[in-house]
Short mmCIF file of C-alpha atoms in Angstrom, two decimals:
data_model
loop_
_atom_site.label_atom_id
_atom_site.label_comp_id
_atom_site.label_asym_id
_atom_site.label_seq_id
_atom_site.Cartn_x
_atom_site.Cartn_y
_atom_site.Cartn_z
CA UNK A 21 -32.92 -0.41 13.34
CA UNK A 22 -35.18 2.39 14.80
CA UNK A 23 -33.54 5.35 16.94
CA UNK A 24 -33.56 3.99 20.72
CA UNK A 25 -33.45 6.62 23.06
CA UNK A 26 -30.42 6.13 25.63
CA UNK A 27 -32.16 8.86 28.62
CA UNK A 28 -34.96 8.18 30.41
CA UNK A 29 -36.02 11.47 30.15
CA UNK A 30 -36.07 14.16 27.51
CA UNK A 31 -33.79 16.85 27.60
CA UNK A 32 -35.70 20.06 28.43
CA UNK A 33 -33.79 23.29 28.72
CA UNK A 34 -35.17 26.95 29.60
CA UNK A 35 -32.92 29.05 27.08
CA UNK A 36 -32.43 31.80 29.23
CA UNK A 37 -28.95 32.39 30.57
CA UNK A 38 -28.61 30.60 34.23
CA UNK A 39 -25.22 28.66 34.49
CA UNK A 40 -27.16 26.06 36.36
CA UNK A 41 -29.65 25.37 33.56
CA UNK A 42 -26.16 25.53 30.71
CA UNK A 43 -24.17 22.97 33.18
CA UNK A 44 -27.50 20.81 33.74
CA UNK A 45 -27.46 20.54 29.50
CA UNK A 46 -23.67 20.03 29.15
CA UNK A 47 -24.20 16.99 31.93
CA UNK A 48 -27.42 15.60 29.98
CA UNK A 49 -25.18 15.57 26.58
CA UNK A 50 -21.95 14.06 27.98
CA UNK A 51 -23.99 11.35 29.63
CA UNK A 52 -25.93 10.54 26.60
CA UNK A 53 -22.45 10.19 24.96
CA UNK A 54 -21.62 7.77 27.61
CA UNK A 55 -24.79 5.79 27.57
CA UNK A 56 -24.00 5.44 24.09
CA UNK A 57 -20.46 4.83 24.21
CA UNK A 58 -21.61 2.00 26.92
CA UNK A 59 -24.08 0.34 24.19
CA UNK A 60 -21.19 0.33 22.08
CA UNK A 61 -19.12 -1.63 24.23
CA UNK A 62 -21.70 -4.20 24.94
CA UNK A 63 -22.12 -5.20 21.63
CA UNK A 64 -18.18 -4.58 20.25
CA UNK A 65 -16.40 -5.86 22.85
CA UNK A 66 -17.99 -10.09 22.77
CA UNK A 67 -16.85 -10.02 19.08
CA UNK A 68 -13.14 -8.69 19.69
CA UNK A 69 -14.08 -5.21 18.41
CA UNK A 70 -13.21 -1.66 19.65
CA UNK A 71 -15.93 0.73 19.60
CA UNK A 72 -15.77 3.63 16.94
CA UNK A 73 -14.48 5.80 19.80
CA UNK A 74 -11.69 3.26 21.26
CA UNK A 75 -10.55 2.75 17.77
CA UNK A 76 -9.85 6.43 17.39
CA UNK A 77 -8.51 7.01 20.70
CA UNK A 78 -6.14 3.92 19.99
CA UNK A 79 -5.00 5.54 16.70
CA UNK A 80 -4.36 9.40 17.40
CA UNK A 81 -2.34 10.94 20.05
CA UNK A 82 -3.84 11.28 23.57
CA UNK A 83 -6.05 14.10 24.57
CA UNK A 84 -5.65 15.09 20.65
CA UNK A 85 -8.53 14.40 18.99
CA UNK A 86 -11.28 17.14 18.25
CA UNK A 87 -14.63 15.47 17.08
CA UNK A 88 -16.57 17.53 14.06
CA UNK A 89 -20.48 17.10 13.66
CA UNK A 90 -20.92 15.27 16.94
CA UNK A 91 -24.85 15.06 17.23
CA UNK A 92 -25.14 15.52 13.36
CA UNK A 93 -28.28 13.25 12.39
CA UNK A 94 -29.21 12.78 15.87
CA UNK A 95 -32.21 13.64 17.87
CA UNK A 96 -30.88 15.48 21.55
CA UNK A 97 -34.03 16.18 22.64
CA UNK A 98 -35.14 12.19 22.28
CA UNK A 99 -31.99 10.61 23.38
CA UNK A 100 -30.48 9.89 20.25
CA UNK A 101 -26.89 10.73 19.84
CA UNK A 102 -26.21 10.97 16.25
CA UNK A 103 -25.06 9.39 13.05
CA UNK A 104 -23.52 5.88 12.70
CA UNK A 105 -20.18 7.39 12.02
CA UNK A 106 -17.69 9.09 14.24
CA UNK A 107 -15.42 12.21 12.67
CA UNK A 108 -12.81 14.22 13.73
CA UNK A 109 -9.13 15.54 13.54
CA UNK A 110 -6.36 14.46 15.85
CA UNK A 111 -2.85 13.67 15.68
CA UNK A 112 -0.27 11.11 14.85
CA UNK A 113 3.26 11.47 16.43
CA UNK A 114 2.55 15.02 16.53
CA UNK A 115 1.26 15.42 12.51
CA UNK A 116 -2.47 16.42 11.77
CA UNK A 117 -4.53 14.05 10.34
CA UNK A 118 -8.55 13.49 9.88
CA UNK A 119 -10.23 10.23 11.23
CA UNK A 120 -13.64 8.93 10.56
CA UNK A 121 -14.88 5.61 12.31
CA UNK A 122 -17.68 3.98 11.47
CA UNK A 123 -20.36 3.05 14.42
CA UNK A 124 -21.53 -0.58 14.31
CA UNK A 125 -23.71 0.15 17.51
CA UNK A 126 -25.78 2.66 15.71
CA UNK A 127 -28.27 0.71 12.98
CA UNK A 128 -25.16 -1.37 11.85
CA UNK A 129 -22.88 1.16 11.04
CA UNK A 130 -24.93 1.87 7.50
CA UNK A 131 -24.49 4.76 5.78
CA UNK A 132 -27.34 7.21 5.18
CA UNK A 133 -27.80 11.04 4.27
CA UNK A 134 -26.30 11.98 7.49
CA UNK A 135 -23.12 9.48 7.44
CA UNK A 136 -22.35 10.53 3.96
CA UNK A 137 -22.25 14.51 5.10
CA UNK A 138 -20.07 14.10 7.91
CA UNK A 139 -17.80 11.72 5.78
CA UNK A 140 -17.79 14.28 3.02
CA UNK A 141 -17.33 16.90 5.39
CA UNK A 142 -14.18 15.33 6.71
CA UNK A 143 -12.64 14.72 3.58
CA UNK A 144 -12.83 18.15 2.71
CA UNK A 145 -11.23 19.35 5.75
CA UNK A 146 -8.64 17.24 5.22
CA UNK A 147 -7.97 18.21 1.78
CA UNK A 148 -8.32 21.99 3.01
CA UNK A 149 -5.67 21.48 5.79
CA UNK A 150 -3.57 19.36 3.50
CA UNK A 151 -3.60 16.40 5.77
CA UNK A 152 -4.16 12.43 5.74
CA UNK A 153 -7.35 10.85 6.17
CA UNK A 154 -8.25 7.77 7.45
CA UNK A 155 -11.03 5.68 7.39
CA UNK A 156 -12.06 2.88 9.69
CA UNK A 157 -14.63 0.89 8.75
CA UNK A 158 -17.08 -1.41 9.75
CA UNK A 159 -20.57 -1.41 8.29
CA UNK A 160 -23.57 -3.03 6.97
CA UNK A 161 -23.60 -0.86 4.02
CA UNK A 162 -25.71 1.41 2.21
CA UNK A 163 -28.65 2.01 4.51
CA UNK A 164 -31.70 0.34 2.65
CA UNK A 165 -34.60 2.84 4.44
CA UNK A 166 -32.40 5.83 2.53
CA UNK A 167 -32.92 4.50 -0.99
CA UNK A 168 -31.22 6.23 -3.44
CA UNK A 169 -30.20 8.69 -1.36
CA UNK A 170 -27.25 6.32 0.70
CA UNK A 171 -26.61 5.46 -3.03
CA UNK A 172 -25.91 8.74 -3.80
CA UNK A 173 -23.69 9.53 -0.89
CA UNK A 174 -21.83 6.84 -1.66
CA UNK A 175 -21.15 8.40 -5.38
CA UNK A 176 -19.91 11.60 -3.67
CA UNK A 177 -17.49 10.07 -1.42
CA UNK A 178 -16.06 7.93 -4.18
CA UNK A 179 -15.92 11.01 -6.17
CA UNK A 180 -13.99 13.21 -3.54
CA UNK A 181 -11.69 10.07 -3.01
CA UNK A 182 -10.42 10.58 -6.54
CA UNK A 183 -10.11 14.15 -5.87
CA UNK A 184 -7.98 13.53 -3.20
CA UNK A 185 -6.02 10.84 -4.71
CA UNK A 186 -2.19 11.96 -4.66
CA UNK A 187 -3.03 15.12 -2.95
CA UNK A 188 -3.13 13.81 0.58
CA UNK A 189 -2.60 10.12 1.39
CA UNK A 190 -5.44 8.33 2.08
CA UNK A 191 -5.80 4.98 4.52
CA UNK A 192 -8.49 2.24 4.92
CA UNK A 193 -8.78 -0.17 7.85
CA UNK A 194 -11.48 -2.83 7.34
CA UNK A 195 -12.44 -3.88 10.86
CA UNK A 196 -15.87 -5.33 10.32
CA UNK A 197 -17.67 -5.68 7.39
CA UNK A 198 -17.45 -3.85 3.78
CA UNK A 199 -19.83 -5.03 1.33
CA UNK A 200 -21.73 -4.19 -1.67
CA UNK A 201 -20.75 -0.73 -3.32
CA UNK A 202 -19.17 0.52 -0.04
CA UNK A 203 -16.23 -1.46 -0.89
CA UNK A 204 -15.24 1.11 -3.68
CA UNK A 205 -14.50 3.52 -0.82
CA UNK A 206 -11.55 1.84 0.39
CA UNK A 207 -10.74 0.66 -2.92
CA UNK A 208 -10.02 4.17 -4.10
CA UNK A 209 -7.68 4.82 -1.32
CA UNK A 210 -3.62 3.95 -1.36
CA UNK A 211 -3.62 1.54 1.60
CA UNK A 212 -6.10 -1.00 2.67
CA UNK A 213 -5.27 -2.60 6.12
CA UNK A 214 -7.79 -5.53 7.67
CA UNK A 215 -8.04 -7.85 10.39
CA UNK A 216 -7.82 -11.44 10.50
CA UNK A 217 -10.68 -12.20 12.33
CA UNK A 218 -13.58 -9.58 12.00
CA UNK A 219 -13.20 -8.07 8.66
CA UNK A 220 -14.17 -8.65 4.98
CA UNK A 221 -14.99 -7.14 1.62
CA UNK A 222 -16.90 -8.05 -1.37
CA UNK A 223 -19.37 -6.68 -3.92
CA UNK A 224 -21.87 -9.54 -4.11
CA UNK A 225 -22.03 -11.40 0.04
CA UNK A 226 -22.34 -15.09 0.32
CA UNK A 227 -26.70 -15.11 0.15
CA UNK A 228 -26.93 -13.18 -3.05
CA UNK A 229 -23.95 -16.05 -4.75
CA UNK A 230 -25.83 -19.04 -3.24
CA UNK A 231 -28.77 -17.44 -4.93
CA UNK A 232 -27.56 -16.65 -8.38
CA UNK A 233 -24.83 -19.39 -8.86
CA UNK A 234 -25.73 -21.96 -6.48
CA UNK A 235 -22.07 -21.72 -4.87
CA UNK A 236 -21.95 -22.39 -1.72
CA UNK A 237 -19.15 -19.90 0.32
CA UNK A 238 -18.23 -18.51 3.47
CA UNK A 239 -17.76 -15.04 4.42
CA UNK A 240 -13.64 -15.68 4.76
CA UNK A 241 -13.52 -17.86 1.60
CA UNK A 242 -15.29 -15.13 -0.55
CA UNK A 243 -13.73 -11.93 1.01
CA UNK A 244 -11.77 -12.65 4.07
CA UNK A 245 -8.75 -10.92 5.23
CA UNK A 246 -6.70 -13.63 3.81
CA UNK A 247 -7.95 -13.46 0.57
CA UNK A 248 -7.41 -10.37 -0.10
CA UNK A 249 -3.88 -10.06 1.01
CA UNK A 250 -2.70 -13.31 -0.21
CA UNK A 251 -4.50 -14.02 -3.83
CA UNK A 252 -6.83 -10.65 -4.77
CA UNK A 253 -4.35 -7.83 -3.99
CA UNK A 254 -7.04 -5.87 -2.46
CA UNK A 255 -5.56 -5.49 0.98
CA UNK A 256 -1.71 -4.18 2.02
CA UNK A 257 -1.71 -5.33 5.50
CA UNK A 258 -3.10 -8.45 7.39
CA UNK A 259 -3.07 -7.55 10.77
CA UNK A 260 -3.54 -10.05 13.95
CA UNK A 261 -6.28 -7.79 15.39
CA UNK A 262 -7.10 -4.20 15.82
CA UNK A 263 -4.40 -3.10 17.61
CA UNK A 264 -2.12 -4.55 14.99
CA UNK A 265 -4.01 -2.71 12.27
CA UNK A 266 -3.51 0.49 14.25
CA UNK A 267 0.12 -0.02 15.10
CA UNK A 268 0.81 -0.42 11.05
CA UNK A 269 -0.97 2.80 10.25
CA UNK A 270 1.13 4.76 12.30
CA UNK A 271 4.17 2.94 11.06
CA UNK A 272 3.04 3.70 7.75
CA UNK A 273 2.16 7.36 8.14
CA UNK A 274 5.53 7.70 9.70
CA UNK A 275 7.18 7.33 6.46
CA UNK A 276 5.05 9.65 4.71
CA UNK A 277 4.51 13.33 3.88
CA UNK A 278 1.21 14.68 4.63
CA UNK A 279 0.48 15.83 1.37
CA UNK A 280 1.83 15.81 -2.09
CA UNK A 281 3.25 19.39 -1.70
CA UNK A 282 6.04 18.07 1.04
CA UNK A 283 9.19 16.47 0.86
CA UNK A 284 9.16 12.89 2.01
CA UNK A 285 10.40 12.47 5.75
CA UNK A 286 13.71 12.88 6.90
CA UNK A 287 14.34 12.42 10.05
CA UNK A 288 17.77 13.06 12.18
CA UNK A 289 19.81 9.75 12.11
CA UNK A 290 22.14 8.45 14.91
CA UNK A 291 24.47 5.06 13.53
CA UNK A 292 23.83 2.49 15.48
CA UNK A 293 26.40 -0.35 13.87
CA UNK A 294 24.72 -0.59 10.42
CA UNK A 295 26.61 -3.24 8.51
CA UNK A 296 27.39 -3.20 5.37
CA UNK A 297 28.32 -6.98 4.46
CA UNK A 298 26.03 -7.95 2.17
CA UNK A 299 27.89 -10.07 -0.43
CA UNK A 300 27.71 -12.95 1.91
CA UNK A 301 24.04 -13.08 1.69
CA UNK A 302 23.72 -13.37 -1.93
CA UNK A 303 24.91 -16.60 -3.44
CA UNK A 304 27.45 -16.32 -5.88
CA UNK A 305 25.14 -18.97 -8.49
CA UNK A 306 22.67 -16.91 -9.85
CA UNK A 307 20.01 -20.15 -9.64
CA UNK A 308 20.64 -20.25 -5.97
CA UNK A 309 17.66 -18.55 -4.19
CA UNK A 310 18.25 -16.06 -0.76
CA UNK A 311 15.95 -13.70 1.06
CA UNK A 312 16.37 -10.20 -0.33
CA UNK A 313 14.59 -9.26 2.94
CA UNK A 314 18.01 -9.61 4.63
CA UNK A 315 19.84 -7.88 2.36
CA UNK A 316 17.17 -5.15 2.52
CA UNK A 317 17.70 -5.17 6.70
CA UNK A 318 21.99 -4.88 5.98
CA UNK A 319 21.36 -1.65 4.31
CA UNK A 320 18.54 0.44 5.74
CA UNK A 321 18.61 2.33 8.95
CA UNK A 322 18.07 0.13 12.07
CA UNK A 323 17.50 -2.90 9.73
CA UNK A 324 13.69 -1.31 9.01
CA UNK A 325 11.65 -2.51 6.64
CA UNK A 326 7.69 -1.88 6.15
CA UNK A 327 6.55 -4.18 3.44
CA UNK A 328 3.16 -3.47 2.29
CA UNK A 329 1.19 -6.06 -0.30
CA UNK A 330 3.55 -8.79 1.66
CA UNK A 331 1.41 -11.61 1.28
CA UNK A 332 0.42 -11.05 -2.09
CA UNK A 333 2.73 -11.30 -5.68
CA UNK A 334 5.42 -12.48 -3.22
CA UNK A 335 8.23 -12.64 -6.10
CA UNK A 336 8.57 -8.94 -5.60
CA UNK A 337 8.86 -6.64 -2.46
CA UNK A 338 7.53 -3.43 -1.92
CA UNK A 339 7.65 -1.35 1.21
CA UNK A 340 9.55 1.45 2.99
CA UNK A 341 12.63 2.11 4.73
CA UNK A 342 14.84 4.72 5.38
CA UNK A 343 18.83 6.00 4.40
CA UNK A 344 20.22 7.95 7.20
CA UNK A 345 17.15 9.08 7.66
CA UNK A 346 15.70 10.00 4.46
CA UNK A 347 12.29 7.98 4.03
CA UNK A 348 12.56 5.92 0.64
CA UNK A 349 10.26 3.26 -0.97
CA UNK A 350 11.91 0.01 -1.99
CA UNK A 351 11.26 -2.32 -4.80
CA UNK A 352 12.82 -5.69 -4.83
CA UNK A 353 12.58 -8.98 -6.60
CA UNK A 354 12.37 -12.00 -4.01
CA UNK A 355 14.72 -14.92 -5.16
CA UNK A 356 13.03 -16.97 -2.48
CA UNK A 357 9.84 -16.99 -4.36
CA UNK A 358 9.65 -18.29 -8.05
CA UNK A 359 13.04 -17.00 -8.72
CA UNK A 360 11.99 -13.25 -8.41
CA UNK A 361 10.29 -13.66 -11.94
CA UNK A 362 7.84 -10.98 -12.89
CA UNK A 363 4.75 -12.11 -13.36
CA UNK A 364 0.85 -9.77 -14.07
CA UNK A 365 0.56 -9.83 -10.28
CA UNK A 366 3.88 -8.70 -9.75
CA UNK A 367 4.09 -6.26 -12.31
CA UNK A 368 0.51 -4.43 -11.15
CA UNK A 369 1.86 -4.71 -7.45
CA UNK A 370 4.90 -3.02 -7.96
CA UNK A 371 3.60 -0.21 -10.40
CA UNK A 372 0.88 1.03 -8.10
CA UNK A 373 3.69 1.30 -5.45
CA UNK A 374 5.83 3.34 -7.56
CA UNK A 375 3.29 5.53 -8.39
CA UNK A 376 1.83 6.06 -5.02
CA UNK A 377 5.58 7.10 -4.21
CA UNK A 378 6.16 9.30 -7.56
CA UNK A 379 2.54 11.17 -6.14
CA UNK A 380 4.05 11.72 -2.83
CA UNK A 381 7.82 12.57 -3.33
CA UNK A 382 9.10 9.65 -1.79
CA UNK A 383 12.69 8.40 -3.75
CA UNK A 384 12.21 5.09 -4.79
CA UNK A 385 15.27 2.60 -4.21
CA UNK A 386 15.16 -0.58 -6.37
CA UNK A 387 17.26 -3.85 -5.82
CA UNK A 388 17.31 -6.11 -8.68
CA UNK A 389 18.08 -9.66 -9.26
CA UNK A 390 14.96 -10.71 -12.06
CA UNK A 391 15.66 -13.60 -14.37
CA UNK A 392 13.32 -12.24 -16.33
CA UNK A 393 9.35 -12.82 -16.97
CA UNK A 394 7.44 -15.74 -16.06
CA UNK A 395 6.81 -17.36 -19.14
CA UNK A 396 3.70 -19.70 -20.23
CA UNK A 397 0.37 -19.94 -21.98
CA UNK A 398 -0.98 -18.71 -18.28
CA UNK A 399 0.61 -15.89 -17.90
CA UNK A 400 0.09 -14.76 -21.57
CA UNK A 401 -3.67 -14.96 -21.29
CA UNK A 402 -3.91 -13.31 -18.08
CA UNK A 403 -2.37 -9.93 -20.33
CA UNK A 404 1.15 -9.86 -19.30
CA UNK A 405 1.53 -7.84 -22.03
CA UNK A 406 -0.91 -5.13 -20.98
CA UNK A 407 -0.63 -5.56 -17.00
CA UNK A 408 3.16 -5.75 -17.30
CA UNK A 409 3.47 -2.17 -19.47
CA UNK A 410 1.64 -0.59 -16.04
CA UNK A 411 5.39 -1.58 -14.40
CA UNK A 412 6.97 0.71 -17.47
CA UNK A 413 4.54 3.12 -17.19
CA UNK A 414 5.14 4.05 -13.27
CA UNK A 415 9.01 4.11 -13.76
CA UNK A 416 8.82 6.01 -17.13
CA UNK A 417 6.75 8.77 -15.50
CA UNK A 418 8.29 9.08 -12.61
CA UNK A 419 9.57 12.61 -11.20
CA UNK A 420 11.11 11.40 -7.84
CA UNK A 421 14.93 10.54 -7.29
CA UNK A 422 15.52 6.99 -8.76
CA UNK A 423 18.49 4.95 -7.82
CA UNK A 424 18.36 1.07 -8.83
CA UNK A 425 21.79 -1.46 -7.84
CA UNK A 426 21.60 -4.86 -9.77
CA UNK A 427 22.82 -7.18 -7.17
CA UNK A 428 23.41 -10.41 -9.22
CA UNK A 429 21.29 -10.73 -12.63
CA UNK A 430 19.31 -8.73 -15.20
CA UNK A 431 17.60 -10.37 -18.28
CA UNK A 432 16.02 -9.35 -21.09
CA UNK A 433 12.78 -6.92 -20.72
CA UNK A 434 12.75 -7.46 -16.79
CA UNK A 435 15.62 -5.73 -16.62
CA UNK A 436 14.57 -2.56 -18.47
CA UNK A 437 11.24 -2.55 -16.79
CA UNK A 438 12.54 -2.53 -13.00
CA UNK A 439 14.20 0.92 -12.94
CA UNK A 440 17.24 0.86 -15.62
CA UNK A 441 18.32 3.92 -17.08
CA UNK A 442 16.69 3.37 -20.16
CA UNK A 443 13.23 3.92 -18.35
CA UNK A 444 14.34 7.11 -15.83
CA UNK A 445 16.50 5.67 -13.76
CA UNK A 446 18.69 8.68 -12.47
CA UNK A 447 21.80 6.58 -10.84
CA UNK A 448 22.04 2.61 -11.69
CA UNK A 449 24.73 0.72 -10.08
CA UNK A 450 25.64 -2.80 -10.22
CA UNK A 451 27.67 -5.49 -8.41
CA UNK A 452 30.88 -6.64 -10.35
CA UNK A 453 29.18 -10.07 -10.78
CA UNK A 454 26.21 -8.73 -11.99
CA UNK A 455 24.79 -10.83 -15.26
CA UNK A 456 23.06 -8.22 -17.52
CA UNK A 457 22.05 -9.80 -20.60
CA UNK A 458 19.14 -10.40 -23.21
CA UNK A 459 19.15 -13.66 -22.46
CA UNK A 460 21.08 -16.29 -19.99
CA UNK A 461 23.93 -18.20 -21.95
CA UNK A 462 21.85 -21.47 -22.11
CA UNK A 463 18.95 -19.80 -23.95
CA UNK A 464 21.36 -17.51 -26.34
CA UNK A 465 23.54 -20.56 -27.33
CA UNK A 466 20.59 -22.09 -28.15
CA UNK A 467 19.44 -19.62 -30.58
CA UNK A 468 22.70 -18.36 -32.15
CA UNK A 469 24.56 -21.67 -32.70
CA UNK A 470 21.79 -24.40 -33.57
CA UNK A 471 24.25 -25.68 -36.24
CA UNK A 472 27.03 -26.33 -34.35
CA UNK A 473 24.64 -28.04 -31.86
CA UNK A 474 23.43 -30.02 -34.26
CA UNK A 475 26.76 -30.96 -35.09
CA UNK A 476 28.47 -31.48 -31.93
CA UNK A 477 25.12 -33.71 -31.61
CA UNK A 478 25.58 -36.10 -34.48
CA UNK A 479 29.17 -36.35 -33.34
CA UNK A 480 28.20 -36.97 -29.82
CA UNK A 481 30.21 -34.46 -27.91
CA UNK A 482 26.96 -31.84 -27.59
CA UNK A 483 27.37 -31.35 -23.79
CA UNK A 484 31.07 -30.16 -24.02
CA UNK A 485 30.56 -27.88 -27.24
CA UNK A 486 27.77 -26.41 -25.58
CA UNK A 487 29.56 -26.16 -22.40
CA UNK A 488 32.29 -23.97 -24.24
CA UNK A 489 29.79 -21.77 -26.08
CA UNK A 490 28.33 -20.93 -23.11
CA UNK A 491 31.27 -20.22 -21.16
CA UNK A 492 32.33 -17.90 -24.37
CA UNK A 493 29.13 -16.28 -24.17
CA UNK A 494 28.77 -15.75 -20.82
CA UNK A 495 32.47 -14.10 -20.54
CA UNK A 496 31.71 -11.57 -23.55
CA UNK A 497 28.13 -10.68 -22.84
CA UNK A 498 26.75 -11.44 -19.24
CA UNK A 499 28.50 -9.22 -17.22
CA UNK A 500 28.13 -5.62 -16.45
CA UNK A 501 30.97 -4.21 -18.97
CA UNK A 502 28.99 -3.67 -21.78
CA UNK A 503 26.24 -1.60 -19.66
CA UNK A 504 28.81 0.54 -18.74
CA UNK A 505 30.71 1.21 -21.55
CA UNK A 506 27.41 2.09 -23.23
CA UNK A 507 26.38 4.53 -19.80
CA UNK A 508 23.02 2.08 -19.06
CA UNK A 509 25.24 1.78 -15.68
CA UNK A 510 26.68 4.43 -13.87
CA UNK A 511 29.34 2.27 -12.06
CA UNK A 512 30.46 -1.16 -10.80
CA UNK A 513 30.21 -1.26 -6.90
CA UNK A 514 31.65 -3.22 -4.10
CA UNK A 515 28.90 -5.06 -2.46
CA UNK A 516 29.91 -3.71 0.88
CA UNK A 517 29.43 0.02 -0.71
CA UNK A 518 25.57 -0.71 -1.88
CA UNK A 519 24.51 1.32 1.49
CA UNK A 520 26.90 3.56 1.51
CA UNK A 521 26.12 4.27 -2.61
CA UNK A 522 22.50 4.40 -2.07
CA UNK A 523 23.14 7.09 0.57
CA UNK A 524 25.61 9.10 -1.35
CA UNK A 525 23.18 9.04 -4.24
CA UNK A 526 20.12 10.04 -2.94
CA UNK A 527 21.63 12.87 -1.16
CA UNK A 528 23.02 13.91 -4.74
CA UNK A 529 19.35 14.03 -5.92
CA UNK A 530 17.68 15.57 -3.40
CA UNK A 531 16.96 18.72 -5.50
CA UNK A 532 15.91 16.61 -8.28
CA UNK A 533 13.13 18.67 -10.40
CA UNK A 534 11.30 17.59 -13.50
CA UNK A 535 9.45 19.18 -15.92
CA UNK A 536 6.70 17.34 -18.44
CA UNK A 537 7.86 16.94 -21.67
CA UNK A 538 4.81 17.55 -23.32
CA UNK A 539 1.62 19.36 -22.32
CA UNK A 540 -1.48 17.40 -22.24
CA UNK A 541 -4.42 16.56 -19.90
CA UNK A 542 -3.49 13.32 -18.79
CA UNK A 543 -1.68 10.01 -20.24
CA UNK A 544 -3.54 6.89 -20.95
CA UNK A 545 -1.89 4.54 -18.69
CA UNK A 546 -2.60 0.87 -19.61
CA UNK A 547 -5.50 -0.16 -17.06
#
């Protein structure tokens, strides 16, 4: 795509100090910007997409955006407004952020030398100012005409994103195509938001797939928003449209500090009829499902819970909430999906979330109701040992306050990895009816009493004997009493005191600090 002039006449300015000339020059520059925006709108609006400037205006507080490098990469005298990306600083709810938005109306939003320089500059500025950086991506990828120069720019952006990781929050909004090596730019950020209709991400597109494998696949099936939110786990939020994507991003930022040196946000809180009655939401039978989001809504401020990765690995919940104005991250098993078991995807989802919270000083509240790891050949061959270990790593290395409540059950290795005391949990509680054991009664009896069961089978009363043995095992082992006696649980609490207990624990742990036990360059997390 060539640089087509937006003005009929070239800009020719006398550099002598005449007010009229300066005013005319400024007017022509503004006309150039307006004309470029009209062209962008004509191209984007029919697709249901906003222009780069419209997207930025919707994201930041009104009148707060200050553009940087406005005409960089352009030729004003020829009427070409500049690079295919807009960068600058703005405010969201009064807090400063850095923003860049790719402009698909200019060369398909492709990235060349000028675009790379602008993105690198705004990311460097974000690091200097210690503020979040938000990228709004809508691009055809690397500009072919720029060749290896474009590839080198992507490499520099990747490296800078890694340097910024854990220092400032990084959020990517995929609002159009994102393909080839370009996908690794958002992949390195903390959160990815995609829209249902227009966004897609893939390393190799349908044409390449068809040419190399013979497979016929659509853009949506290969790398659409549904795929990355529900199957691959690449994306963290599936937005209905651009407005929804921007609303989610603004809400997400409200729970995050601007950088890793700041504490998590703490807002004024005015109680508004928060209900502490949660016991009725959780069935007594440990095998009966219920919706953990309803429990969360009963104990958090205003019943709010901002889920991330909602459509992926749905047997576990991750997201942000607040307790008396204090922002927290929540990790919770979801008994409504696969009984709340842990598998490879759930382990990685929770591990990544805990790691993010720890990087940005956000306390983690863990709500446990887990029967164990999902059994089977599929999970073992998918690497549950290696991938499940990531959750252990994240909790064990976390230095933020960790508050855990066992609601109904916690069995086997899954009990350990869900924010247990042995793994670093600061304050761990259990409801009186909680089942905490290595195995459930049925499995334990089958192992411990094989001979008795075999004899009962021959005698014809196996069911009666098994029932008695299970009842005895449950009474002696499947309860929180042993855990309390050994210090693995700090207290047994009434379900209706769950919110009050979490609030008190967070307040008590507010000044928690941690010093590494051993000097090292970095650990070697199972990848």
